JSON list of C-alpha atoms in Angstrom, two decimals:
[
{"chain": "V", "resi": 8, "resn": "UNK", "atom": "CA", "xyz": [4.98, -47.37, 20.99]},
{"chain": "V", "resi": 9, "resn": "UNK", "atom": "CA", "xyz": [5.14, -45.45, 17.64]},
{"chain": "V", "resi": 10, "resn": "UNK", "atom": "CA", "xyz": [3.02, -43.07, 18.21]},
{"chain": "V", "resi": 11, "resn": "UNK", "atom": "CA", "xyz": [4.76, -42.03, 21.52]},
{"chain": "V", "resi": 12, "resn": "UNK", "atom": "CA", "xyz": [8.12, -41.85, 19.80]},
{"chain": "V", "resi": 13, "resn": "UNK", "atom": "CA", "xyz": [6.75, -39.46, 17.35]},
{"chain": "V", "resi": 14, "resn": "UNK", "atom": "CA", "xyz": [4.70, -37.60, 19.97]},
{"chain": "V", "resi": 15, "resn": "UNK", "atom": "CA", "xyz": [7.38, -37.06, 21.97]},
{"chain": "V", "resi": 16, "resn": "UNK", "atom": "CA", "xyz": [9.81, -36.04, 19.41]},
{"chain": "V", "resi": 17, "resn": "UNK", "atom": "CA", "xyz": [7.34, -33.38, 18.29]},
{"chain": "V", "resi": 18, "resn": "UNK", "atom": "CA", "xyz": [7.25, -32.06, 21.69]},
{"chain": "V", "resi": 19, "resn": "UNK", "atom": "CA", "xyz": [10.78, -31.58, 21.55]},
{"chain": "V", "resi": 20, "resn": "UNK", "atom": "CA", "xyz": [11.20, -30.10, 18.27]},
{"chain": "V", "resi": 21, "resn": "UNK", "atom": "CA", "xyz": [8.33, -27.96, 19.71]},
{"chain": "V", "resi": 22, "resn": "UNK", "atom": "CA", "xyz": [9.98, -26.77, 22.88]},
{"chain": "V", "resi": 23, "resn": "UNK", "atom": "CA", "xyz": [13.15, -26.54, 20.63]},
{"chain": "V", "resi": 24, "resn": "UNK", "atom": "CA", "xyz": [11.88, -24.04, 18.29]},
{"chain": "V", "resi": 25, "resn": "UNK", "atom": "CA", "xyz": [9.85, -21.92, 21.22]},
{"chain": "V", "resi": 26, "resn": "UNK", "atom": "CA", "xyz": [13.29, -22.23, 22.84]},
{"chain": "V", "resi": 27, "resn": "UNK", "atom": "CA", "xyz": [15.26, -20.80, 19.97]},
{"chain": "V", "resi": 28, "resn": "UNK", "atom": "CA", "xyz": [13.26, -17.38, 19.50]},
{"chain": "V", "resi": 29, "resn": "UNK", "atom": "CA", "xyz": [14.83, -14.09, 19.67]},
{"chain": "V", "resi": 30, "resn": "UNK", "atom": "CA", "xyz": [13.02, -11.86, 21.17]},
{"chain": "V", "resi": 31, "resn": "UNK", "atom": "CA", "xyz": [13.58, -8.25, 21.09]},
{"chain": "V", "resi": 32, "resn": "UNK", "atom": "CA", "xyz": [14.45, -6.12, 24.57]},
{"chain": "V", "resi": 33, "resn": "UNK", "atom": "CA", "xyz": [10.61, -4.43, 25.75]},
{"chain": "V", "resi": 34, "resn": "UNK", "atom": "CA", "xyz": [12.60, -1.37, 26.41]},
{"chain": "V", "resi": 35, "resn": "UNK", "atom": "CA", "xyz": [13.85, -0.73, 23.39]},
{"chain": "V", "resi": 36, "resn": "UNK", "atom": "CA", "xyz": [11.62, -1.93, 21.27]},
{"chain": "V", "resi": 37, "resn": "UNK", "atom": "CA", "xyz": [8.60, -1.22, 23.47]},
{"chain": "V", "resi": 38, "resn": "UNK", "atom": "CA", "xyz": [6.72, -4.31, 22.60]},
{"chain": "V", "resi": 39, "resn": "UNK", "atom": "CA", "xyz": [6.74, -7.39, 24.28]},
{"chain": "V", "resi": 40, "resn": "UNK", "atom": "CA", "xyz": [7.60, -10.88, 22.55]},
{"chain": "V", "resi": 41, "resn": "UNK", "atom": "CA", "xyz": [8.82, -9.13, 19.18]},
{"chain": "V", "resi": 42, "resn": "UNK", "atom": "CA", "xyz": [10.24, -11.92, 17.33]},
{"chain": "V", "resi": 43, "resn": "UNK", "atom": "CA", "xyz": [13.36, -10.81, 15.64]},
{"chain": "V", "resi": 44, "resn": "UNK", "atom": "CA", "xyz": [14.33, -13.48, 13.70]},
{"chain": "V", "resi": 45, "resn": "UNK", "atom": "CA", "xyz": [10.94, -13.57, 12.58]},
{"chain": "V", "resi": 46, "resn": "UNK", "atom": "CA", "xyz": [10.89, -10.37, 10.72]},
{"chain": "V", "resi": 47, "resn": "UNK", "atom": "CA", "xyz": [12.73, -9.30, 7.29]},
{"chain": "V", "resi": 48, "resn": "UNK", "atom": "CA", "xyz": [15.57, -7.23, 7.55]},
{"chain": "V", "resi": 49, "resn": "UNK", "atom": "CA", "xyz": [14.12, -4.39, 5.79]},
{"chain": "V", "resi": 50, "resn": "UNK", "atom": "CA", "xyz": [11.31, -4.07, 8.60]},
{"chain": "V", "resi": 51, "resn": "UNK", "atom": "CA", "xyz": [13.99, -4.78, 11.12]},
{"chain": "V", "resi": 52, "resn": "UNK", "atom": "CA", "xyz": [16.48, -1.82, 9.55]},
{"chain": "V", "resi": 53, "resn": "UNK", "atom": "CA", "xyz": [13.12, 0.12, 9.83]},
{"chain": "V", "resi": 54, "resn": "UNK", "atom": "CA", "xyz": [12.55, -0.57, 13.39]},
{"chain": "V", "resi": 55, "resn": "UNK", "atom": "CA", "xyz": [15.52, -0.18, 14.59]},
{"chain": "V", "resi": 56, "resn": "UNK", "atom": "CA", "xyz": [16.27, 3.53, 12.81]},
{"chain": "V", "resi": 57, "resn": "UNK", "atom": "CA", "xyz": [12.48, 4.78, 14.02]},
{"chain": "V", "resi": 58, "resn": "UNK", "atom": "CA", "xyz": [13.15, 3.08, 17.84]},
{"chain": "V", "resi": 59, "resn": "UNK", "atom": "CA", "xyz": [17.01, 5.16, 17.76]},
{"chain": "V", "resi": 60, "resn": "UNK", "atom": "CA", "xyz": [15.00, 8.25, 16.63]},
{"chain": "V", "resi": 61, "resn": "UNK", "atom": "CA", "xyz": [12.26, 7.72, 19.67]},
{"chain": "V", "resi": 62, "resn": "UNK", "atom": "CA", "xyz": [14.40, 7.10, 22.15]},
{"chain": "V", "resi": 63, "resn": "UNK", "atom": "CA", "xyz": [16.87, 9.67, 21.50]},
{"chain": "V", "resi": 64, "resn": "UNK", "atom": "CA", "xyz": [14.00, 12.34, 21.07]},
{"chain": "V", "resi": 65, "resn": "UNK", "atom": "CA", "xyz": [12.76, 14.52, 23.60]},
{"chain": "V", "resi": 66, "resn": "UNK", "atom": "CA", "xyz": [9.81, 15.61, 22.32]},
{"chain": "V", "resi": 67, "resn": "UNK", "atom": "CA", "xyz": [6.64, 13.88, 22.12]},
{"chain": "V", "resi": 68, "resn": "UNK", "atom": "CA", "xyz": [5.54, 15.16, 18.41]},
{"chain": "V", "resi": 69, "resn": "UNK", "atom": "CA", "xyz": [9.32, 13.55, 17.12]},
{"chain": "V", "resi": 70, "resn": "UNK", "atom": "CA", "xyz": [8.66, 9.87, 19.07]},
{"chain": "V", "resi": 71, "resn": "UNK", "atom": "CA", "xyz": [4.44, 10.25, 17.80]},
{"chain": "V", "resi": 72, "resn": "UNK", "atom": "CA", "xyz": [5.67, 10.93, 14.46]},
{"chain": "V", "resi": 73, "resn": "UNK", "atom": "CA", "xyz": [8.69, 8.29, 14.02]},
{"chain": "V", "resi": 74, "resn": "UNK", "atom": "CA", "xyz": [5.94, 5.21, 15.21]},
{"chain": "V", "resi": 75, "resn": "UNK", "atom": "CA", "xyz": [3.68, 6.84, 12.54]},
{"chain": "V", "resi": 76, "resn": "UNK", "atom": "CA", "xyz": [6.07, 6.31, 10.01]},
{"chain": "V", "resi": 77, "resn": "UNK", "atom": "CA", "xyz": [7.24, 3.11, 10.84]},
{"chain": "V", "resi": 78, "resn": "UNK", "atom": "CA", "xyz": [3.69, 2.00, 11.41]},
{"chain": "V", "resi": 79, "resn": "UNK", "atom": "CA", "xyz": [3.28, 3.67, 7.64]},
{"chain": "V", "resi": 80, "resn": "UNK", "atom": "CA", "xyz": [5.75, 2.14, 6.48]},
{"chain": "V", "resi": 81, "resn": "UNK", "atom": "CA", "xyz": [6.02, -1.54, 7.55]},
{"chain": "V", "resi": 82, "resn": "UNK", "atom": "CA", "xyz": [3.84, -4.09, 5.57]},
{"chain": "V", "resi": 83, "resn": "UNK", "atom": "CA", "xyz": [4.58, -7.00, 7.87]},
{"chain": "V", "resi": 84, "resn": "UNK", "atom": "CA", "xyz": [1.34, -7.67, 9.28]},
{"chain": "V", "resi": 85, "resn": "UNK", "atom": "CA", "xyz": [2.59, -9.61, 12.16]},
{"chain": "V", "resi": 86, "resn": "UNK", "atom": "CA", "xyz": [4.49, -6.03, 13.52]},
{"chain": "V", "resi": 87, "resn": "UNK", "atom": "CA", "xyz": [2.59, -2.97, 12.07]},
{"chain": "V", "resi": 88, "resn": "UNK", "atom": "CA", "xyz": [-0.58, -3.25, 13.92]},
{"chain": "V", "resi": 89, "resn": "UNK", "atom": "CA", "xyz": [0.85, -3.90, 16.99]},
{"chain": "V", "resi": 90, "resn": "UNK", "atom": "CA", "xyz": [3.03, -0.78, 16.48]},
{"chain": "V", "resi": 91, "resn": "UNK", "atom": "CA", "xyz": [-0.17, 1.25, 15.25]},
{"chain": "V", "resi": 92, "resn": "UNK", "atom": "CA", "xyz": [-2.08, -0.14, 18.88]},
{"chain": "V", "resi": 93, "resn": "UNK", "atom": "CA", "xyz": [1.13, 1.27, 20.69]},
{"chain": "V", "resi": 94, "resn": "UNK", "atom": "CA", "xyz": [1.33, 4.64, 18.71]},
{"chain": "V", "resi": 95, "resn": "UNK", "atom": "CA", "xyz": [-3.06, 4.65, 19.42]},
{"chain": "V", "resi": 96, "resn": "UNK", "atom": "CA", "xyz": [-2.39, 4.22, 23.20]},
{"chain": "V", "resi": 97, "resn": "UNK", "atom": "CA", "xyz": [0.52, 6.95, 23.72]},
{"chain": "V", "resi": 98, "resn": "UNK", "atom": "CA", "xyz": [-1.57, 8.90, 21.58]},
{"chain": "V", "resi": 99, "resn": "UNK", "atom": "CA", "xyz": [-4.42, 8.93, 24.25]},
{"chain": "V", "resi": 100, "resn": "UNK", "atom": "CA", "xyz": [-2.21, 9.32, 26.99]},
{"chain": "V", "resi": 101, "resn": "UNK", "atom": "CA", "xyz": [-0.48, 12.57, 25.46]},
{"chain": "V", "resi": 102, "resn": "UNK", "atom": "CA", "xyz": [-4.56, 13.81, 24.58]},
{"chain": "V", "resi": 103, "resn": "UNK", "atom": "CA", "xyz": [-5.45, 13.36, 28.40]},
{"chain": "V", "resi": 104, "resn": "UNK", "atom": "CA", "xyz": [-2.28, 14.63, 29.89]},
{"chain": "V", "resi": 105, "resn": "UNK", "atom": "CA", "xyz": [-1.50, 17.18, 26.65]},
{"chain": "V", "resi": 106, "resn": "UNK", "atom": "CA", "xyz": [1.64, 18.21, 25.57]},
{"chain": "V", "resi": 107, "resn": "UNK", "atom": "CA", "xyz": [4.22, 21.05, 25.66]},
{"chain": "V", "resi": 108, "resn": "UNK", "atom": "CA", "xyz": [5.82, 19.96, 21.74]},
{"chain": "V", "resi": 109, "resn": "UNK", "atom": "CA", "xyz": [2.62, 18.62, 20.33]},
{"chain": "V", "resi": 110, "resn": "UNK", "atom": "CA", "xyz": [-0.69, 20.65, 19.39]},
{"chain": "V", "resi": 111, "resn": "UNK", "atom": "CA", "xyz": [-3.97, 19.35, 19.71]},
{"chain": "V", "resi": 112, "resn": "UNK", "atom": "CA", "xyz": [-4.57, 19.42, 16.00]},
{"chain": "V", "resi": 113, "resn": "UNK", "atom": "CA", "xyz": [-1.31, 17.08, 15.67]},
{"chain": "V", "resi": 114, "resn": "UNK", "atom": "CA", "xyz": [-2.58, 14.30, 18.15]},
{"chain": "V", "resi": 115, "resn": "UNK", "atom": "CA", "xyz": [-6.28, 14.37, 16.35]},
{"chain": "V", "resi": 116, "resn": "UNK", "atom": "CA", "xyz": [-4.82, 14.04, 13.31]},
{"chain": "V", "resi": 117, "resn": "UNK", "atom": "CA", "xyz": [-2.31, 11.16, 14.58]},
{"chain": "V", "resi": 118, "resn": "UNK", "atom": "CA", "xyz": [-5.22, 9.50, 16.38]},
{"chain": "V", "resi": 119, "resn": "UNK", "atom": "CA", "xyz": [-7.39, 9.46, 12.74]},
{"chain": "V", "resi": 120, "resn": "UNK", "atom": "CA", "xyz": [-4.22, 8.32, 11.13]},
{"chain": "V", "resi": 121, "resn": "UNK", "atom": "CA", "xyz": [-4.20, 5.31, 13.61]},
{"chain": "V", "resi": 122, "resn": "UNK", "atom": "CA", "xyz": [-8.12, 4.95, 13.60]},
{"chain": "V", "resi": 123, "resn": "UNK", "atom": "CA", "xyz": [-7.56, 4.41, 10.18]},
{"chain": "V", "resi": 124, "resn": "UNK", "atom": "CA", "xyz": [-4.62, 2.10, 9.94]},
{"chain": "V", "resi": 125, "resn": "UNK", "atom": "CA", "xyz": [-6.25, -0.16, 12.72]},
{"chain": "V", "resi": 126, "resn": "UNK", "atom": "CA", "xyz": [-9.90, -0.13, 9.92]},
{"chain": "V", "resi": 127, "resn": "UNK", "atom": "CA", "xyz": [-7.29, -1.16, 7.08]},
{"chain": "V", "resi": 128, "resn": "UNK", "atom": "CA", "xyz": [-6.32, -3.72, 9.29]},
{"chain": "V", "resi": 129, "resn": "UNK", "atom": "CA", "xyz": [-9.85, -5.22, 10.89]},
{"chain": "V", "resi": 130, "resn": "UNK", "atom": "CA", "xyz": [-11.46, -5.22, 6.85]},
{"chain": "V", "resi": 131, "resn": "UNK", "atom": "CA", "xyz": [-7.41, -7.31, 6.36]},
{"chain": "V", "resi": 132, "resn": "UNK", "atom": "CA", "xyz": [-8.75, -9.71, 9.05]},
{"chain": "V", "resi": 133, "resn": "UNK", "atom": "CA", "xyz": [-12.32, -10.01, 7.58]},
{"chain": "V", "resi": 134, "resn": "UNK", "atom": "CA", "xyz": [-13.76, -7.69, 10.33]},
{"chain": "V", "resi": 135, "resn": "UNK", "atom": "CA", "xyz": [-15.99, -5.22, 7.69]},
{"chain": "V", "resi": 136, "resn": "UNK", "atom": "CA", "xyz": [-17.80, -3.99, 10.77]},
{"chain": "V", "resi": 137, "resn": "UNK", "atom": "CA", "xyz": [-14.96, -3.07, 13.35]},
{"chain": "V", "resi": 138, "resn": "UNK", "atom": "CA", "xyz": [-13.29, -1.64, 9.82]},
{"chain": "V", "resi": 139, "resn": "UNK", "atom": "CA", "xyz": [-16.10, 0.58, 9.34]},
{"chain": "V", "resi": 140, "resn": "UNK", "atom": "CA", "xyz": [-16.37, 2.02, 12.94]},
{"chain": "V", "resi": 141, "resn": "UNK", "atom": "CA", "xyz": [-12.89, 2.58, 12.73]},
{"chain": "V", "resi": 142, "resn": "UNK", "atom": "CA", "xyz": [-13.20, 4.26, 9.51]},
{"chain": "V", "resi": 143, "resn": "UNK", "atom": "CA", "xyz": [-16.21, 6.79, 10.60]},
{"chain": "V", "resi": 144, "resn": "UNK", "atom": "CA", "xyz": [-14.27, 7.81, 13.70]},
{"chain": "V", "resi": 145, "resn": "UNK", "atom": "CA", "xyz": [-11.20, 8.43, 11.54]},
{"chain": "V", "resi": 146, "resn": "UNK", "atom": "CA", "xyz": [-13.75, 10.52, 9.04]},
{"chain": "V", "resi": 147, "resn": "UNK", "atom": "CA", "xyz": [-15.08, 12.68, 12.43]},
{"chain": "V", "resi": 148, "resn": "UNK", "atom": "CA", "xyz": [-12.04, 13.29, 13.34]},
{"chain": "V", "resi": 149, "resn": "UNK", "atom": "CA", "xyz": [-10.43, 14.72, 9.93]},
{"chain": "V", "resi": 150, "resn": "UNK", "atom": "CA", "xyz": [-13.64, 16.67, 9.34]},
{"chain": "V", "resi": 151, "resn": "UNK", "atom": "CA", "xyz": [-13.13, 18.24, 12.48]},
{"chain": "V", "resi": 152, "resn": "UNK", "atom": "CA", "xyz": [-9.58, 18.51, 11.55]},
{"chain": "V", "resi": 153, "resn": "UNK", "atom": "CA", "xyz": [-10.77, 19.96, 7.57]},
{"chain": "V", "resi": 154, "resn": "UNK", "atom": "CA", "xyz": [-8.02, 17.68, 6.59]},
{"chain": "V", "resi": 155, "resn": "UNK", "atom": "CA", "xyz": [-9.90, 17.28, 2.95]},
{"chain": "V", "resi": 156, "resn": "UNK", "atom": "CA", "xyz": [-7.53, 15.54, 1.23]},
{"chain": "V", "resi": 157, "resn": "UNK", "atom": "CA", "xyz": [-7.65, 12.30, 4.35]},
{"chain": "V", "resi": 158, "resn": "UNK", "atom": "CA", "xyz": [-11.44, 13.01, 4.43]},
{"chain": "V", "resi": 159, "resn": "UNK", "atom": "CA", "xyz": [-11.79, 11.84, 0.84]},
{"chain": "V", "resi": 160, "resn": "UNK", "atom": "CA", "xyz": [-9.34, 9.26, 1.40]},
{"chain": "V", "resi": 161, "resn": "UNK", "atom": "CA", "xyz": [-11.44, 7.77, 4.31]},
{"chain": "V", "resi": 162, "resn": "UNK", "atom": "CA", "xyz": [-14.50, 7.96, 2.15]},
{"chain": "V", "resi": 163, "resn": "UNK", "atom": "CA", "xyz": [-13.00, 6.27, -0.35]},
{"chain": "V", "resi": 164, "resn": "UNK", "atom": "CA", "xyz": [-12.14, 3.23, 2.36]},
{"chain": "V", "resi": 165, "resn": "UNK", "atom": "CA", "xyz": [-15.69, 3.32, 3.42]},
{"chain": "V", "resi": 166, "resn": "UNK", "atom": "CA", "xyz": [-17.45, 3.27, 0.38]},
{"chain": "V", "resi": 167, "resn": "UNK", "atom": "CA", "xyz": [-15.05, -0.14, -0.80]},
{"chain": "V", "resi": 168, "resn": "UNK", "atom": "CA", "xyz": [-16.21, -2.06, 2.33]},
{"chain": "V", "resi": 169, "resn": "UNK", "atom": "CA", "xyz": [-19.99, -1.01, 1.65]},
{"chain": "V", "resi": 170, "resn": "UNK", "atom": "CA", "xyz": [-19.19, -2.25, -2.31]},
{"chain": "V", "resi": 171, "resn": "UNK", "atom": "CA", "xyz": [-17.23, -5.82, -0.63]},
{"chain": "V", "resi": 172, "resn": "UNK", "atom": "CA", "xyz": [-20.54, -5.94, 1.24]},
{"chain": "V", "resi": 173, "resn": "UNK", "atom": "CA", "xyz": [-22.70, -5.64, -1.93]},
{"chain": "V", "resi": 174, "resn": "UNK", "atom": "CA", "xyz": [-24.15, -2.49, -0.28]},
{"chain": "V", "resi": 175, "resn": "UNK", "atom": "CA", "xyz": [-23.50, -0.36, -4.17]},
{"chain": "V", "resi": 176, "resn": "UNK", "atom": "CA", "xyz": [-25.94, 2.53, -3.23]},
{"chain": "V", "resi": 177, "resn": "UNK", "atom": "CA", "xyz": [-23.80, 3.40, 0.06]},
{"chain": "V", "resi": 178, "resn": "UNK", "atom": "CA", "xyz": [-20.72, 2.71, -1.96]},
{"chain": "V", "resi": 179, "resn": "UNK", "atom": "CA", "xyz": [-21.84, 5.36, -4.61]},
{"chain": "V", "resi": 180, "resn": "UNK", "atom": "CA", "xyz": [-22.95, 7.79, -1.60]},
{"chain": "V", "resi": 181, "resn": "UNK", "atom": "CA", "xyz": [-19.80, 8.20, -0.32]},
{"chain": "V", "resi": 182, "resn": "UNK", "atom": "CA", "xyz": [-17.35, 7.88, -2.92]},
{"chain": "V", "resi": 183, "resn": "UNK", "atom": "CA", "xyz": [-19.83, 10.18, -4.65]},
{"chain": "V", "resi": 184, "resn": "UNK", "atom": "CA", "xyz": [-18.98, 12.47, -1.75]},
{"chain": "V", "resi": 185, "resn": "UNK", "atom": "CA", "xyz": [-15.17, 11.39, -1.79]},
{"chain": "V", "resi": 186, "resn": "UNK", "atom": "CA", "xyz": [-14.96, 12.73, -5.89]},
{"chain": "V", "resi": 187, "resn": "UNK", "atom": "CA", "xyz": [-16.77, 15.95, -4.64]},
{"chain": "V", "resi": 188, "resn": "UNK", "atom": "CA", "xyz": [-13.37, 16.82, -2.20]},
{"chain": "V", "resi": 189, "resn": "UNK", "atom": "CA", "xyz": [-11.13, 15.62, -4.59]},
{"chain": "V", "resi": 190, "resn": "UNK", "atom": "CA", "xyz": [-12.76, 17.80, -7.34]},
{"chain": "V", "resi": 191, "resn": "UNK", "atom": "CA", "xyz": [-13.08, 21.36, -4.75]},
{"chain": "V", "resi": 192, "resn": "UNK", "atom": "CA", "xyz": [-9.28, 20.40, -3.64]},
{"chain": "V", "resi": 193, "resn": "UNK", "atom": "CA", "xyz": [-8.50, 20.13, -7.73]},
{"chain": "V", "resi": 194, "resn": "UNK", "atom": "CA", "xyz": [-10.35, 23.59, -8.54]},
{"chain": "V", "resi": 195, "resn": "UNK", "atom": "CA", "xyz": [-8.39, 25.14, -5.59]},
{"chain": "V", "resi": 196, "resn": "UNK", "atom": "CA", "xyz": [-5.00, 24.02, -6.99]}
]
């Protein structure tokens, strides 16, 4: 008879605190079940200043960059990511569909930007493989770009998950290769 008591209590406190979630409106914050109360108010002032920006923005490079930066500069891992999936996926759509406000160049270099967030995030979650292939498309794409100073950066990222793995002569390789930007952008300065 215990037992049920305190089964069914936890059930209700259960229910109670599902119940008593706050979830934010999909259409303006254009994510489903974002937990308000969850989140600190200084990601929350964050959210809400980049959403105002995006929504009262007409042009696609203005809402791309505004989830960039929030995505940038949130550290609450239970929002960012799902921010950087969004800012991936409107991304792709404005790449396939293109854009009158936005160059190519821009949405490569936003799509490396999130390629590399979402790597950051997978070696976070103990995910050194999906990091890596998230890392060498980011690479290919700021190569293309000759974005040096995000191509060394991404080496950098790549060599620390082949050192995690114990891999040191790939780590050396490419942050070898990652001190040989940094020193050409140095001389150039």
């Amino acid at each position: 008879m215990c037992m049920r008591i305190i089964a069914a209590t936890l059930l209700l406190l259960t229910m109670q605190i599902s119940l008593a979630q706050n979830y934010g409106d999909k259409e303006f914050y254009l994510l489903d079940s974002l937990d308000l109360d969850a989140m600190y108010d200084n990601d929350r002032q964050l959210i809400d200043s980049c959403l105002t920006v995006y929504h009262h923005s007409e042009s696609d490079s203005m809402k791309m960059y505004t989830i960039n930066y929030l995505v940038e500069n949130s550290w609450d891992i239970m929002i960012w990511p799902r921010y950087n999936v969004l800012l991936y996926e409107l991304n792709e759509e404005l790449i396939s569909n293109g854009s009158e406000s936005m160059s190519l160049d821009n949405m490569l270099e936003i799509k490396a930007t999130s390629l590399n967030n979402d790597g950051y995030y997978k070696n976070k979650q103990g995910e050194p493989e999906q990091a890596l292939e998230r890392y060498f498309l980011s690479l290919e794409l700021f190569v293309q770009l000759e974005d040096k100073q995000n191509t060394a950066y991404i080496l950098n990222n790549i060599a620390s998950i082949y050192r995690a793995k114990g891999q040191q002569a790939k780590s050396l390789e490419y942050t070898y290769e990652s001190f040989k930007i940094q020193e050409e952008m140095d001389n150039k300065m």
